[in-house]
Coordinates of C-alpha atoms in Angstrom, one line a residue:
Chain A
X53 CA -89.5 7.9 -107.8
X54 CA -89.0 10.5 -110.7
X55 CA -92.2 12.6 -109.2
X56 CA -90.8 15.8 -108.1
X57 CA -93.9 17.8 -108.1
X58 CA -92.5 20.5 -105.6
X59 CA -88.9 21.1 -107.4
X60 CA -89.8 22.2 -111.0
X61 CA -89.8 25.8 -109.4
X62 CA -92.0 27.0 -111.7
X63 CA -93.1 29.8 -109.6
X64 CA -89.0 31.0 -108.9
X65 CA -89.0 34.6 -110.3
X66 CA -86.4 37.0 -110.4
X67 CA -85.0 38.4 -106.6
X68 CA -88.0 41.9 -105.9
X69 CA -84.1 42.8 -104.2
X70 CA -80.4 41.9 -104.2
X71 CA -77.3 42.9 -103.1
X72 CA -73.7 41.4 -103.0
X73 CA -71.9 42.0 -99.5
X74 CA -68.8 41.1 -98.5
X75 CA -68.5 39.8 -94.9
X76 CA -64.9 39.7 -92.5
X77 CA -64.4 38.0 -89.8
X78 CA -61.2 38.6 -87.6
X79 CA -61.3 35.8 -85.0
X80 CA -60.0 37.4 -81.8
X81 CA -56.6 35.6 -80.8
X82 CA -56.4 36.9 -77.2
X83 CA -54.3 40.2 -77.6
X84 CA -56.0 42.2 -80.7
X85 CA -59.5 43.1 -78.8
X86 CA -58.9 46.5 -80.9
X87 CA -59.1 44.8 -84.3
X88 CA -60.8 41.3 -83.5
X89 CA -65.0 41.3 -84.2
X90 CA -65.3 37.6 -83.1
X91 CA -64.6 35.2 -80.4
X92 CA -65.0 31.3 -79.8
X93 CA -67.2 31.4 -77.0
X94 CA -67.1 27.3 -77.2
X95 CA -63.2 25.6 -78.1
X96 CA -63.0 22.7 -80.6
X97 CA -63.8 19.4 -79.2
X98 CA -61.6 16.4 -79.1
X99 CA -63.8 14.6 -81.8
X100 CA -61.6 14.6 -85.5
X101 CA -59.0 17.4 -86.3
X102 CA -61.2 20.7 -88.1
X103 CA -62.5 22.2 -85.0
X104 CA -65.7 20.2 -84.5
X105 CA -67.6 22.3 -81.8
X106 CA -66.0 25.0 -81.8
X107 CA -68.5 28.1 -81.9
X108 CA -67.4 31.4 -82.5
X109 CA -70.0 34.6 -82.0
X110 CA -69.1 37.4 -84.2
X111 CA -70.0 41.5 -84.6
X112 CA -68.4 42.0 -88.7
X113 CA -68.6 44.3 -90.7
X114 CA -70.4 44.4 -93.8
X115 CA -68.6 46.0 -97.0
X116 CA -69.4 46.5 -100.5
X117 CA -66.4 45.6 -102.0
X118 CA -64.0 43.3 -100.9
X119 CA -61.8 45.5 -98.6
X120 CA -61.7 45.2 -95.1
X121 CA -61.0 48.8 -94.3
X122 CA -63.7 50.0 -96.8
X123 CA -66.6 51.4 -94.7
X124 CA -69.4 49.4 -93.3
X125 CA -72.8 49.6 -94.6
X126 CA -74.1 46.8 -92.3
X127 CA -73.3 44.5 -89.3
X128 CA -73.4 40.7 -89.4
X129 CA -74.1 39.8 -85.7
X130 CA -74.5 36.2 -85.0
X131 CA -72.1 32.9 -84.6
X132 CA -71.0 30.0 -86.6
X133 CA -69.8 26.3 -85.1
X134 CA -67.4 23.9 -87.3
X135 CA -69.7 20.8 -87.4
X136 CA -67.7 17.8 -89.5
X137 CA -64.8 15.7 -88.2
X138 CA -63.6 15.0 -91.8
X139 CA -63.5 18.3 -93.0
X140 CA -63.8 22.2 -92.0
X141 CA -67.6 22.4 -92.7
X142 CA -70.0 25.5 -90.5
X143 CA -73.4 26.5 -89.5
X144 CA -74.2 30.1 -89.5
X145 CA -77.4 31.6 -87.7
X146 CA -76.8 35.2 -87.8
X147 CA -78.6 38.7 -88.3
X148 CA -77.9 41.7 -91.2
X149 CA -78.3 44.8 -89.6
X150 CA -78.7 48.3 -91.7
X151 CA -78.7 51.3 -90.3
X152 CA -78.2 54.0 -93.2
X153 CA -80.2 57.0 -94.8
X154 CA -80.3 53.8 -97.9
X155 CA -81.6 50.8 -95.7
X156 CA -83.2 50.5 -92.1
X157 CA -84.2 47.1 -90.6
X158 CA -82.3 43.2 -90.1
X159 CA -82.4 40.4 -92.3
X160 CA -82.3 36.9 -90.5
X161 CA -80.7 34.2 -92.0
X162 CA -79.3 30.9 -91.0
X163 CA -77.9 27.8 -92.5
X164 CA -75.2 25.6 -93.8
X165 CA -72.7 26.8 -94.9
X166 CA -70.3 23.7 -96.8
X167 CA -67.0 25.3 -97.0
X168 CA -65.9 22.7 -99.7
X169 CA -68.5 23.8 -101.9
X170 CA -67.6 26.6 -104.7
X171 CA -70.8 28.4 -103.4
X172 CA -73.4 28.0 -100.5
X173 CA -77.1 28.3 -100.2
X174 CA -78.5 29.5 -96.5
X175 CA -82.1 30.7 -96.2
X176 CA -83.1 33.9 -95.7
X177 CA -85.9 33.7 -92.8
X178 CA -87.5 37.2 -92.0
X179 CA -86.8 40.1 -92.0
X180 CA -87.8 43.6 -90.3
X181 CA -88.1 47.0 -91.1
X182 CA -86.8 48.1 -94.6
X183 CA -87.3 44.6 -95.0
X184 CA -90.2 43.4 -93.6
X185 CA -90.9 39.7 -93.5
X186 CA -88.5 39.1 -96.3
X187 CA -87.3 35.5 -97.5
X188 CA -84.9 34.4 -99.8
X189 CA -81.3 33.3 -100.2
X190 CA -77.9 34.2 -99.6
X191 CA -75.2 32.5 -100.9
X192 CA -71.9 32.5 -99.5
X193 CA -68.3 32.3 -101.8
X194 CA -65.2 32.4 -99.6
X195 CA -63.3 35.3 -100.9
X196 CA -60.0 34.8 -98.9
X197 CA -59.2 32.1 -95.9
X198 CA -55.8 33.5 -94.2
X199 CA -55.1 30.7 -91.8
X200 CA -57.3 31.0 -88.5
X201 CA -57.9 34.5 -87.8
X202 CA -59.2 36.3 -90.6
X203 CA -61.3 35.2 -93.8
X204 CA -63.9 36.7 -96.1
X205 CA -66.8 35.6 -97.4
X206 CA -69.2 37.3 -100.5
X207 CA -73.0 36.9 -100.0
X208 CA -74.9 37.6 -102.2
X209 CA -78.5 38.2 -100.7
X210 CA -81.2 37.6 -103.0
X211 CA -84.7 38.5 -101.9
X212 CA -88.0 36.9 -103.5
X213 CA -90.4 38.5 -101.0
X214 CA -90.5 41.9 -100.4
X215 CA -93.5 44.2 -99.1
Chain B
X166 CA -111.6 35.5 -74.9
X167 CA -112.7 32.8 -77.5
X168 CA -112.0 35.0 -80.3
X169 CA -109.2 33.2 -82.3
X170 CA -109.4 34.4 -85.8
X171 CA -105.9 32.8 -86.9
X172 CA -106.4 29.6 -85.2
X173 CA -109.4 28.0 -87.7
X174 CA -106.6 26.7 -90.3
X175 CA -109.1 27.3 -93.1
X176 CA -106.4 27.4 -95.8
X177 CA -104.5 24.3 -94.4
X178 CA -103.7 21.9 -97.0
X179 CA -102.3 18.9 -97.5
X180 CA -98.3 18.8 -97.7
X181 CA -97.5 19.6 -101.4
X182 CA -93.9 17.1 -100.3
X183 CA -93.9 15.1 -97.3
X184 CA -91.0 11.8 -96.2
X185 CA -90.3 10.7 -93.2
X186 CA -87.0 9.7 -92.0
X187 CA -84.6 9.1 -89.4
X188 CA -81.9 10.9 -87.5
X189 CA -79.1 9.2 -85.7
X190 CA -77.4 10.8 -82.9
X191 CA -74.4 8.7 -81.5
X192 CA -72.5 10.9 -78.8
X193 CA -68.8 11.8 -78.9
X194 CA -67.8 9.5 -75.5
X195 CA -64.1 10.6 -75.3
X196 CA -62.9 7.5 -77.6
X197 CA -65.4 6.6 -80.1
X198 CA -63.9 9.3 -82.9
X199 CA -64.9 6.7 -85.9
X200 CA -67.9 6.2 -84.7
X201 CA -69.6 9.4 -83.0
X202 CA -71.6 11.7 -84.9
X203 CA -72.2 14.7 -82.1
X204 CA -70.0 16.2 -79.2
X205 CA -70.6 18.1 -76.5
X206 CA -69.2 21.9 -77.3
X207 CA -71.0 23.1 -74.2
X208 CA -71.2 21.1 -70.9
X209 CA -74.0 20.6 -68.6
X210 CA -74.3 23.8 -66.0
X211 CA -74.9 23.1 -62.4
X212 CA -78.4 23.8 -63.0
X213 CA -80.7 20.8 -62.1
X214 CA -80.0 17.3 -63.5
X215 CA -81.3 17.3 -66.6
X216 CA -78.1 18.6 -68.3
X217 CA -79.5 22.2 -68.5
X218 CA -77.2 24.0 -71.0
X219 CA -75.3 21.3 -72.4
X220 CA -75.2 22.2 -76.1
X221 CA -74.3 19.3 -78.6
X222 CA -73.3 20.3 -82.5
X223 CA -73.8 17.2 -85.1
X224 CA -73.1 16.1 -88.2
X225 CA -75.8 13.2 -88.4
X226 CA -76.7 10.4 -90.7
X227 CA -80.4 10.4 -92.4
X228 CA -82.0 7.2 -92.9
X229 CA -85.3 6.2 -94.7
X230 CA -85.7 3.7 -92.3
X231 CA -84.7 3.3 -88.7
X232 CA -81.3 1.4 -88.9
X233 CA -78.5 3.2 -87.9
X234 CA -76.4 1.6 -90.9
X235 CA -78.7 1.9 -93.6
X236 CA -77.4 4.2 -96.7
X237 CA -77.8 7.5 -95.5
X238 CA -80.4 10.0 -98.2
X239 CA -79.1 13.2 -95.9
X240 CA -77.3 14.5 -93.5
X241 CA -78.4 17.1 -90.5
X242 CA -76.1 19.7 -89.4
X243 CA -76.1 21.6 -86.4
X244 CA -77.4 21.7 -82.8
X245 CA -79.3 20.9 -80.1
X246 CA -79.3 21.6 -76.0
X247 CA -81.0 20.8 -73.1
X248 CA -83.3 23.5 -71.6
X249 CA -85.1 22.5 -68.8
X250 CA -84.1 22.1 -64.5
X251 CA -87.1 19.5 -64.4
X252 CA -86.8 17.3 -67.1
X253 CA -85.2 16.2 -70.3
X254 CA -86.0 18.7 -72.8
X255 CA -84.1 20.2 -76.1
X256 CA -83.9 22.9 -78.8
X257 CA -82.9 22.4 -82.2
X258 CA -81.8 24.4 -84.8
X259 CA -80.3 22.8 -88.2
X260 CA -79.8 21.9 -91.7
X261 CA -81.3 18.5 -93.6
X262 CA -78.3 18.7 -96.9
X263 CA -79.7 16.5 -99.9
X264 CA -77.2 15.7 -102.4
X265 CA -78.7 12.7 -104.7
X266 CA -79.9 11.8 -107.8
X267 CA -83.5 11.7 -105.4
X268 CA -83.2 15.2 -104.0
X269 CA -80.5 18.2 -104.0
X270 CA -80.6 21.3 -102.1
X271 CA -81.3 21.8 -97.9
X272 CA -84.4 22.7 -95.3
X273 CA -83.6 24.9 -92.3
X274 CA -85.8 23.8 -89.3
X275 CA -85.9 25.2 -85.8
X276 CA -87.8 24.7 -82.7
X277 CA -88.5 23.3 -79.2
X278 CA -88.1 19.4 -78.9
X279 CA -90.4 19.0 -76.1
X280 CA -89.1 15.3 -75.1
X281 CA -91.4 14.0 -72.8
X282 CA -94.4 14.6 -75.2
X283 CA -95.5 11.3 -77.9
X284 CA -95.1 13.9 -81.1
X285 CA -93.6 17.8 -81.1
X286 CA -93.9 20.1 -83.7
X287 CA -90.5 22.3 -84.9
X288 CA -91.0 24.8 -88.2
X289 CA -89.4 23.8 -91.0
X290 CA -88.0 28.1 -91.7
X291 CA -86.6 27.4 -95.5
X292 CA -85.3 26.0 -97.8
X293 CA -82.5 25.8 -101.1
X294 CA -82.4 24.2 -104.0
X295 CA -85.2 21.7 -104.6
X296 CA -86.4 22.9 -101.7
X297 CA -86.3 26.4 -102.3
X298 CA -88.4 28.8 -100.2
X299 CA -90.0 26.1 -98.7
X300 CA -91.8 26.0 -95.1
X301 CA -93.7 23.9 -93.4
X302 CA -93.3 21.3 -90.1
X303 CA -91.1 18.8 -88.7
X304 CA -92.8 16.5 -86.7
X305 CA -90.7 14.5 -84.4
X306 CA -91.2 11.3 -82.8
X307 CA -88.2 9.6 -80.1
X308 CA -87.8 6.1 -81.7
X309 CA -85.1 5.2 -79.3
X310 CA -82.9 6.4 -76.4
X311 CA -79.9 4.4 -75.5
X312 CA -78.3 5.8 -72.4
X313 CA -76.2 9.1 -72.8
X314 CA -74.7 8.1 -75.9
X315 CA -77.4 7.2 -78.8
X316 CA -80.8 8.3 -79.7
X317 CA -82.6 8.1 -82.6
X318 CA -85.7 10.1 -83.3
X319 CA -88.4 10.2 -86.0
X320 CA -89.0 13.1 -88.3
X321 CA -91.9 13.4 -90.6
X322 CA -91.0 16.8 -92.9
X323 CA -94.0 18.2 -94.3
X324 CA -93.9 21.2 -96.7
X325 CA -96.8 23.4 -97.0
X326 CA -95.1 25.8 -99.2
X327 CA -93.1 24.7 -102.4
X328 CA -91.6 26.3 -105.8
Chain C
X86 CA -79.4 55.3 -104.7
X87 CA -83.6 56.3 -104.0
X88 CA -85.1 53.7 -105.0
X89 CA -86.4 50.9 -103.2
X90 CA -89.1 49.3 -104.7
X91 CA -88.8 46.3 -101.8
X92 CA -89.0 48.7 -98.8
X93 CA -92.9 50.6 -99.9
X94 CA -94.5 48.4 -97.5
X95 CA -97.5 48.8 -99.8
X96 CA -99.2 45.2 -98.5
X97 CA -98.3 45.6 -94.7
X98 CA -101.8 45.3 -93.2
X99 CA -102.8 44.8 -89.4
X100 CA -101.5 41.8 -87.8
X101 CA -104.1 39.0 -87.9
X102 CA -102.7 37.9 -84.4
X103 CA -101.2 39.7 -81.8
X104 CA -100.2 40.2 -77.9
X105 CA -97.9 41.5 -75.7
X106 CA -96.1 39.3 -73.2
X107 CA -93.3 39.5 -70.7
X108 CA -90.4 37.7 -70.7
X109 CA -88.7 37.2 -66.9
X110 CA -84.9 35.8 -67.2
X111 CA -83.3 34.9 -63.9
X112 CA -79.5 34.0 -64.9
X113 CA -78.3 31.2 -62.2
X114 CA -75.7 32.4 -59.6
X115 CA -74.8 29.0 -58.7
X116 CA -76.6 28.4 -55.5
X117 CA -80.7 29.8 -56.5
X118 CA -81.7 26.5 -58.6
X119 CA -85.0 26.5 -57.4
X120 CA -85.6 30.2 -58.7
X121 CA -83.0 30.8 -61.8
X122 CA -84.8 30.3 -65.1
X123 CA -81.5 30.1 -67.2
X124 CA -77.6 29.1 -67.1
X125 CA -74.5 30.3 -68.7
X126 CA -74.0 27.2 -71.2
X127 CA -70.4 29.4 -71.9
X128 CA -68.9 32.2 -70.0
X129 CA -67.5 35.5 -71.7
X130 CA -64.6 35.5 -74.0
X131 CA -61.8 38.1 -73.0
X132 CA -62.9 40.7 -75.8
X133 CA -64.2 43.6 -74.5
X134 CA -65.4 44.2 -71.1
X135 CA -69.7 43.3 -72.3
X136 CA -69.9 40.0 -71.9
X137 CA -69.1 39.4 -75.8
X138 CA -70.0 35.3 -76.0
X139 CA -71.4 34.6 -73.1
X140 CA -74.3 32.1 -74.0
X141 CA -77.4 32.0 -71.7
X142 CA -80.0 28.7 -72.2
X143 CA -83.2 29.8 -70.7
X144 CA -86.9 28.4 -70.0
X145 CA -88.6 31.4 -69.3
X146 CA -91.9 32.0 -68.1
X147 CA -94.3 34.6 -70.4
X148 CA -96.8 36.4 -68.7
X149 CA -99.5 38.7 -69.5
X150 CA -98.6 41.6 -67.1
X151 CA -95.0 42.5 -65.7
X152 CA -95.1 41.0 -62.7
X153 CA -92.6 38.3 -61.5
X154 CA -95.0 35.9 -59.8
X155 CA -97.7 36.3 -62.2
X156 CA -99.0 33.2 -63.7
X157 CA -97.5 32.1 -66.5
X158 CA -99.5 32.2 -70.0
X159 CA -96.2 30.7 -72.2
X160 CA -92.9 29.6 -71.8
X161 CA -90.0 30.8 -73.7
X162 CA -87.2 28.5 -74.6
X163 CA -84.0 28.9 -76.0
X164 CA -80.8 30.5 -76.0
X165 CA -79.6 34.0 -76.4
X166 CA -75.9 35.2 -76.3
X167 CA -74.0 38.7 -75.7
X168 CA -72.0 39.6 -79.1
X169 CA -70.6 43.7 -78.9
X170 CA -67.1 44.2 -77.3
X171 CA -68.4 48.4 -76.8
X172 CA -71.9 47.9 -75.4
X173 CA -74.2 45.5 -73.9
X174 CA -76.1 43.4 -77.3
X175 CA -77.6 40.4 -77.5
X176 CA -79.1 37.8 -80.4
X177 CA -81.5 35.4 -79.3
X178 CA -83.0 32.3 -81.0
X179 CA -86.6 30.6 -79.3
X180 CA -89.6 29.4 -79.1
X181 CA -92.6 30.5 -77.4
X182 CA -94.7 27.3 -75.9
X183 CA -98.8 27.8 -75.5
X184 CA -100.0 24.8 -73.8
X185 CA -103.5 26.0 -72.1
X186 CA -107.1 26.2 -73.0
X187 CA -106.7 29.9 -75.0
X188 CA -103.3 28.8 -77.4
X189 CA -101.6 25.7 -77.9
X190 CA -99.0 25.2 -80.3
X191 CA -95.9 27.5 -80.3
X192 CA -94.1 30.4 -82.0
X193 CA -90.5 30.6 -83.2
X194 CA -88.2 33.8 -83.1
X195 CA -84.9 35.0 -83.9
X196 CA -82.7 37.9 -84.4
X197 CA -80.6 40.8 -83.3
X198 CA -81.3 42.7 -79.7
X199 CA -79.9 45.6 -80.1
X200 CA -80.3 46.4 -76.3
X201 CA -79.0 50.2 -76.9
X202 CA -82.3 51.0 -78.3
X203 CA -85.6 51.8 -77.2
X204 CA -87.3 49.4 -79.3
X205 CA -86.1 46.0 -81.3
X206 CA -87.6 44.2 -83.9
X207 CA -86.9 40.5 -84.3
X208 CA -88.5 37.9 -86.7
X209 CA -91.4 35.3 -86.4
X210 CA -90.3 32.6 -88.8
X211 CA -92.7 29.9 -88.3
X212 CA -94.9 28.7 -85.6
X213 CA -97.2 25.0 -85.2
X214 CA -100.4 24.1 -83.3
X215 CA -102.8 27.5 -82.9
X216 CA -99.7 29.6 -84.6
X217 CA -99.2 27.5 -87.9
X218 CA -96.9 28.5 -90.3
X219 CA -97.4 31.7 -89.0
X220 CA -94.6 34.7 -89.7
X221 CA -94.3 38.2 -88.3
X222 CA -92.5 40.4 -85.7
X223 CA -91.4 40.5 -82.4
X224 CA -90.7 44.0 -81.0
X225 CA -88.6 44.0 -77.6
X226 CA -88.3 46.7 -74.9
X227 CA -86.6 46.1 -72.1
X228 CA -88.9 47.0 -69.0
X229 CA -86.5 46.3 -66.2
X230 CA -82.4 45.4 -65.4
X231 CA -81.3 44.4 -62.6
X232 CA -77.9 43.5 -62.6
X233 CA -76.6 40.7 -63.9
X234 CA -78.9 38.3 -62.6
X235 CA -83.0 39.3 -63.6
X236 CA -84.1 41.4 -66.7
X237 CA -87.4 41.5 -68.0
X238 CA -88.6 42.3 -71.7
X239 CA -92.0 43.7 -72.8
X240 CA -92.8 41.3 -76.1
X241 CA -95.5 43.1 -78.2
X242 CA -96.1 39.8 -80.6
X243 CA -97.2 40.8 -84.1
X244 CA -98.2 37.9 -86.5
X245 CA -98.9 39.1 -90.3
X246 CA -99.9 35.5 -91.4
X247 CA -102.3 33.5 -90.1
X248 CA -103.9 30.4 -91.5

């Protein structure tokens, strides 16, 4: 059927907030507990050859730009698992957290997150303090994918309901 | 008290987008890589015999109806694990990914899968896309259960909120 | 920059819903089955000395005062996992289950537990039955530690939408 009566997004205005953040994650190899801020709490299964199972729970820094060293202005603190045997492909549930004189609160947001795709849709699911019961989108661009232990993503967090 | 203000669902309405369709769940066994959709990145704990902890991640087919090898509309990514000492009993988290000339975009659902009861409600959380924003509930239904290794269960999606 | 037209809070109103419940976790030691309440799905990585990816699968029991061996009004299923290599922190995903005569339907949270401070605030993201739809915020305090094996949160329940 052509009938898409719920898709015309005819309602869709622009983000009430937004913000581009670029997230790092520096997989913990088993001697750099000073610089790692993730570890695979679950190994990669047997099944195909990208890591399927493999679930890594991660404490990264949030920057503006896209330097590692620049300084934090939030925490992602959450985990991702590889999910596709034909292909490295990830699921992300994970938590924003601000603690700044500019924003106080979390935004949850899970997801998705088709690393074969240019960019990446994940929901934006609630949210607390600063941003109280938020929803929206954030969508993910890898920035830079330096073998297994360190790569970047950009999200750019777009809010549609904000109190 | 018998007071229960929020529970007289005066403003529920019919789904503005509702389908129902099929997931397929066919367990890595060890040997079955062509086959298998799921494996196990977390094994059972010691824990009663209902394979409390055991945590599968999946990359499932979709189907409008219930055969396995009917062309899949979507695939759902993520996870499930058992919960309970007692009985059988999951959790779910995870993404339905659309990418047709029908529907493009995903819906994020989450929620107890209470298996011993007929039906069980999860929330649908959000949505991208042509489902942008969305929530509503996922109403699951076991259609099958074939040993350790395959299950299939019923979901009817409805939307309550769309754009 | 000062302005934040997202973070006024100008339509936060009382919560059409709310309760406080406490949340009992007994984490299996490998010989108390018939007590523990949840199970290490995976042990700790080697980063940091906190725990950082142990994941705990639980089926808690809720009740309305802080007592152990009150009866149970809900239960809590789900998962939560330890993700700070400098401190004790948590992240939880679940779902609260109502199954008597005053609620039935269930609630789902997630979010950060930021166990280093006095309060926490975690997200309601959708809910079925009694709690359809519903969306709000889920403060933690942790009302008692003890060791490794039983801690117990006070869960002050605040739903903002109610249908």
């Amino acid at each position: 059927s052509s009938a898409k009566p719920s898709s015309n997004h005819k309602n869709i205005k622009a983000p009430c907030k937004r913000f581009v953040l670029y997230y790092h994650d520096i997989l913990f190899n088993g001697t750099d507990a000073a610089n790692a801020t993730s570890a695979a709490a679950a190994n990669a299964t047997l099944l195909g050859n990208f890591s399927f199972g493999q679930l890594v729970v991660f404490d990264d820094p949030m920057t503006k730009d896209n330097h590692l060293l620049s300084p934090p202005v939030a925490r992602a603190q959450g985990f991702y698992f590889y999910d596709m045997k034909s292909t490295y492909n990830a699921w992300f549930a994970y938590t924003l957290i601000f603690n700044s004189s500019e924003h106080r609160g979390t935004i949850n947001i899970m997801g998705a997150d088709m690393m074969m795709e240019k960019t990446r849709d994940l929901s934006v699911v609630g949210g607390t303090g600063d941003f109280f019961l938020t929803r929206g989108i954030a969508t993910f661009t890898t920035d830079t994918l330096q073998g297994f232990y360190y790569f970047r993503l950009k999200m750019d967090i777009k809010l549609y309901e904000c109190y």
